[in-house]
Amino acid sequence: MPVPAPGYVVLLPVKPPARGKSRLVGIESHERADLARSFALDTAESCLAASGVGAVLVITDDSYFAADVARLGAAVIPDGVSGDLNETLVQGALEAWRRWPGLRPAALCGDLPALRSTDLDAALSAADGFGAAYVEDAAGGGTTLYTAAHDRFRPAFGPGSAAAHRDGGAHPLEGDLRSLRHDVDTLEDLETVRSLGLGPRTTLASVRVGSPG
């Protein structure tokens, strides 16, 4: 499979881990925050390892998490539109265009702890042929990745986002892409993706909450 040139900047919006992943129920709040932080760091690290990614721009209001992800090599900006994910992504795309005008923006969920850089590269390579494209999640109806040229960048994350992106002219990307389709909102989701191979931080965090390893 051809590997794309580093032509993309990944936009990674991350809620402060202490407030994220409210659907991870049945565990302590500090354990939930630990998992949320680990999901996002493992996702960012896989993005940075992808051959088609020239930069990763994390958008977060958590200064501690910002420092952690910056040590991996990602750029970080604060969220200037808190509470509106799509406007946050539009803001991020504008900043990405200012910093890296030659890179196309790709918005990605920050809760893909089993993400393989090869799956991300495959999706980005396939997206090269379209003005806008997206990856539907494994559950169906949601979106884990959306990319478009700067002048067409109109993310529509939220309920029914796959249909919204399709109706907006984005092309659905086919193929297995299992690690890219499986985002994690619940402990059941986490068990589902365990067989795909969790990232190192998520593996440790899941042990700390007593999940089977």
Coordinates of C-alpha atoms in Angstrom, one line a residue:
M1 CA 0.0 0.0 0.0
P2 CA 1.5 3.4 -1.0
V3 CA 2.4 5.7 1.9
P4 CA 1.4 9.3 1.4
A5 CA 3.9 12.1 1.6
P6 CA 3.7 14.2 4.9
G7 CA 0.8 16.3 3.5
Y8 CA -1.5 16.5 6.5
V9 CA -1.8 18.2 9.9
V10 CA -3.9 16.3 12.3
L11 CA -6.2 18.4 14.5
L12 CA -6.7 16.6 17.8
P13 CA -9.2 18.3 20.2
V14 CA -8.9 17.0 23.7
K15 CA -11.2 17.9 26.7
P16 CA -9.4 18.4 30.0
P17 CA -9.1 14.7 31.1
A18 CA -10.7 15.5 34.4
R19 CA -13.9 16.5 32.6
G20 CA -13.8 14.0 29.7
K21 CA -15.1 10.5 29.1
S22 CA -18.2 10.8 31.4
R23 CA -19.5 7.5 30.0
L24 CA -16.7 5.6 31.6
V25 CA -18.9 4.6 34.5
G26 CA -18.3 2.3 37.4
I27 CA -14.7 3.6 38.1
E28 CA -13.3 6.4 40.3
S29 CA -13.0 9.9 38.8
H30 CA -9.2 9.9 39.0
E31 CA -9.2 6.5 37.1
R32 CA -11.5 7.9 34.4
A33 CA -9.2 11.0 34.0
D34 CA -6.2 8.7 33.8
L35 CA -7.8 6.7 31.0
A36 CA -8.9 9.8 29.1
R37 CA -5.4 11.2 29.3
S38 CA -3.9 7.9 28.2
F39 CA -6.3 7.5 25.3
A40 CA -5.4 11.0 24.0
L41 CA -1.6 10.6 24.4
D42 CA -1.6 7.2 22.7
T43 CA -3.7 8.6 19.9
A44 CA -1.3 11.6 19.5
E45 CA 1.8 9.3 19.5
S46 CA 0.3 7.1 16.7
C47 CA -0.4 10.3 14.7
L48 CA 3.1 11.5 15.1
A49 CA 4.4 8.2 13.8
A50 CA 2.3 8.2 10.7
S51 CA 4.3 8.9 7.5
G52 CA 1.6 11.0 6.0
V53 CA 1.4 13.4 9.0
G54 CA 3.6 16.4 8.9
A55 CA 2.3 17.9 12.1
V56 CA -0.1 17.3 15.0
L57 CA -2.0 20.2 16.5
V58 CA -3.6 19.5 19.8
I59 CA -6.4 21.8 21.0
T60 CA -6.9 21.7 24.7
D61 CA -7.5 23.9 27.8
D62 CA -5.6 21.5 30.2
S63 CA -2.1 22.9 30.8
Y64 CA -0.8 19.7 32.3
F65 CA -2.0 17.6 29.4
A66 CA -0.6 20.2 27.0
A67 CA 2.8 19.8 28.5
D68 CA 2.6 16.0 28.3
V69 CA 1.6 16.0 24.6
A70 CA 4.1 18.7 23.7
R71 CA 6.9 16.4 25.0
L72 CA 5.8 13.9 22.4
G73 CA 6.4 16.5 19.7
A74 CA 2.9 17.8 19.1
A75 CA 2.1 21.5 18.8
V76 CA -0.6 22.8 21.3
I77 CA -3.0 25.7 21.3
P78 CA -5.8 26.5 23.8
D79 CA -9.4 25.9 22.9
G80 CA -10.8 29.3 22.1
V81 CA -14.4 28.1 21.4
S82 CA -15.0 25.8 24.4
G83 CA -18.3 23.8 24.2
D84 CA -18.5 23.7 20.4
L85 CA -16.3 21.0 18.9
N86 CA -16.9 21.9 15.3
E87 CA -16.0 25.6 15.8
T88 CA -13.0 24.5 17.8
L89 CA -11.9 22.5 14.8
V90 CA -12.5 25.4 12.4
Q91 CA -10.3 27.5 14.7
G92 CA -7.7 24.8 14.7
A93 CA -7.7 24.5 10.9
L94 CA -7.2 28.3 10.6
E95 CA -4.2 28.2 13.0
A96 CA -2.8 25.1 11.1
W97 CA -3.1 27.0 7.8
R98 CA -1.2 29.9 9.4
R99 CA 1.6 27.6 10.7
W100 CA 1.7 25.0 7.9
P101 CA 0.0 26.4 4.8
G102 CA 1.1 23.4 2.7
L103 CA -0.6 20.8 5.0
R104 CA -4.2 19.7 4.6
P105 CA -6.2 19.6 7.9
A106 CA -7.5 16.3 9.2
A107 CA -9.7 16.3 12.3
L108 CA -9.4 13.2 14.4
C109 CA -11.0 11.9 17.6
G110 CA -8.7 11.9 20.6
D111 CA -10.0 8.6 22.0
L112 CA -8.5 6.0 19.6
P113 CA -6.1 4.2 22.0
A114 CA -5.6 1.3 19.6
L115 CA -4.8 3.5 16.6
R116 CA -2.2 2.1 14.3
S117 CA -0.2 4.7 12.2
T118 CA -0.5 2.3 9.2
D119 CA -4.3 2.6 9.3
L120 CA -4.1 6.4 9.6
D121 CA -1.7 6.4 6.6
A122 CA -4.0 4.2 4.6
A123 CA -7.0 6.6 5.3
L124 CA -5.0 9.7 4.5
S125 CA -3.6 8.2 1.3
A126 CA -7.2 7.3 0.2
A127 CA -8.4 10.8 1.1
D128 CA -5.9 12.4 -1.3
G129 CA -8.2 11.8 -4.2
F130 CA -11.2 13.7 -2.7
G131 CA -11.9 17.3 -1.8
A132 CA -13.3 16.1 1.5
A133 CA -13.5 12.7 3.1
Y134 CA -14.4 10.9 6.3
V135 CA -14.1 7.6 8.2
E136 CA -17.3 6.3 9.8
D137 CA -16.9 4.7 13.2
A138 CA -17.4 1.0 13.8
A139 CA -20.7 1.5 15.6
G140 CA -22.1 3.2 12.5
G141 CA -23.4 6.8 12.2
G142 CA -20.4 8.5 13.8
T143 CA -17.2 9.9 12.5
T144 CA -13.6 9.3 13.7
L145 CA -11.7 11.2 11.0
Y146 CA -12.7 14.1 8.7
T147 CA -10.4 15.8 6.3
A148 CA -10.9 18.5 3.6
A149 CA -9.0 21.1 1.8
H150 CA -8.9 24.4 3.7
D151 CA -11.5 26.1 1.6
R152 CA -13.9 23.1 2.1
F153 CA -13.2 22.3 5.7
R154 CA -16.6 22.1 7.4
P155 CA -16.6 19.5 10.1
A156 CA -20.0 18.2 11.4
F157 CA -19.1 16.1 14.4
G158 CA -22.0 15.1 16.7
P159 CA -25.0 12.8 16.5
G160 CA -25.4 11.5 12.9
S161 CA -22.1 13.0 11.9
A162 CA -21.4 10.4 9.2
A163 CA -24.6 11.3 7.3
A164 CA -23.9 15.0 7.9
H165 CA -20.4 14.8 6.4
R166 CA -21.8 12.7 3.5
D167 CA -24.6 15.2 2.9
G168 CA -22.0 18.0 3.0
G169 CA -20.1 16.4 0.0
A170 CA -17.5 14.4 1.9
H171 CA -16.6 10.9 0.6
P172 CA -16.8 7.9 2.9
L173 CA -13.5 6.1 3.1
E174 CA -13.8 2.3 2.7
G175 CA -11.5 -0.5 3.8
D176 CA -10.9 -2.2 7.1
L177 CA -9.2 0.6 9.1
R178 CA -10.2 -1.2 12.3
S179 CA -8.0 0.7 14.7
L180 CA -9.2 4.0 13.2
R181 CA -12.9 3.1 13.4
H182 CA -12.9 2.1 17.1
D183 CA -13.2 5.1 19.4
V184 CA -13.7 4.4 23.1
D185 CA -16.5 6.0 25.1
T186 CA -17.3 3.1 27.6
L187 CA -15.5 0.4 29.4
E188 CA -17.2 -2.1 27.0
D189 CA -15.6 -0.2 24.1
L190 CA -12.3 -0.5 25.8
E191 CA -12.6 -4.3 26.1
T192 CA -13.6 -4.4 22.4
V193 CA -10.5 -2.7 21.2
R194 CA -8.2 -4.6 23.5
S195 CA -7.7 -7.3 20.9
L196 CA -6.5 -4.7 18.4
G197 CA -3.6 -3.8 20.7
L198 CA -3.8 -0.9 23.1
G199 CA -1.3 1.8 23.2
P200 CA 1.3 1.6 26.1
R201 CA -0.3 4.3 28.3
T202 CA -3.8 2.9 27.9
T203 CA -2.5 -0.6 28.7
L204 CA -1.0 0.7 32.0
A205 CA -4.1 2.8 32.8
S206 CA -6.4 -0.1 32.2
V207 CA -4.4 -2.3 34.6
R208 CA -4.6 0.5 37.2
V209 CA -8.4 0.3 37.1
G210 CA -8.4 -3.4 37.5
S211 CA -9.2 -4.3 33.9
P212 CA -8.0 -7.7 32.8
G213 CA -4.7 -7.4 30.8

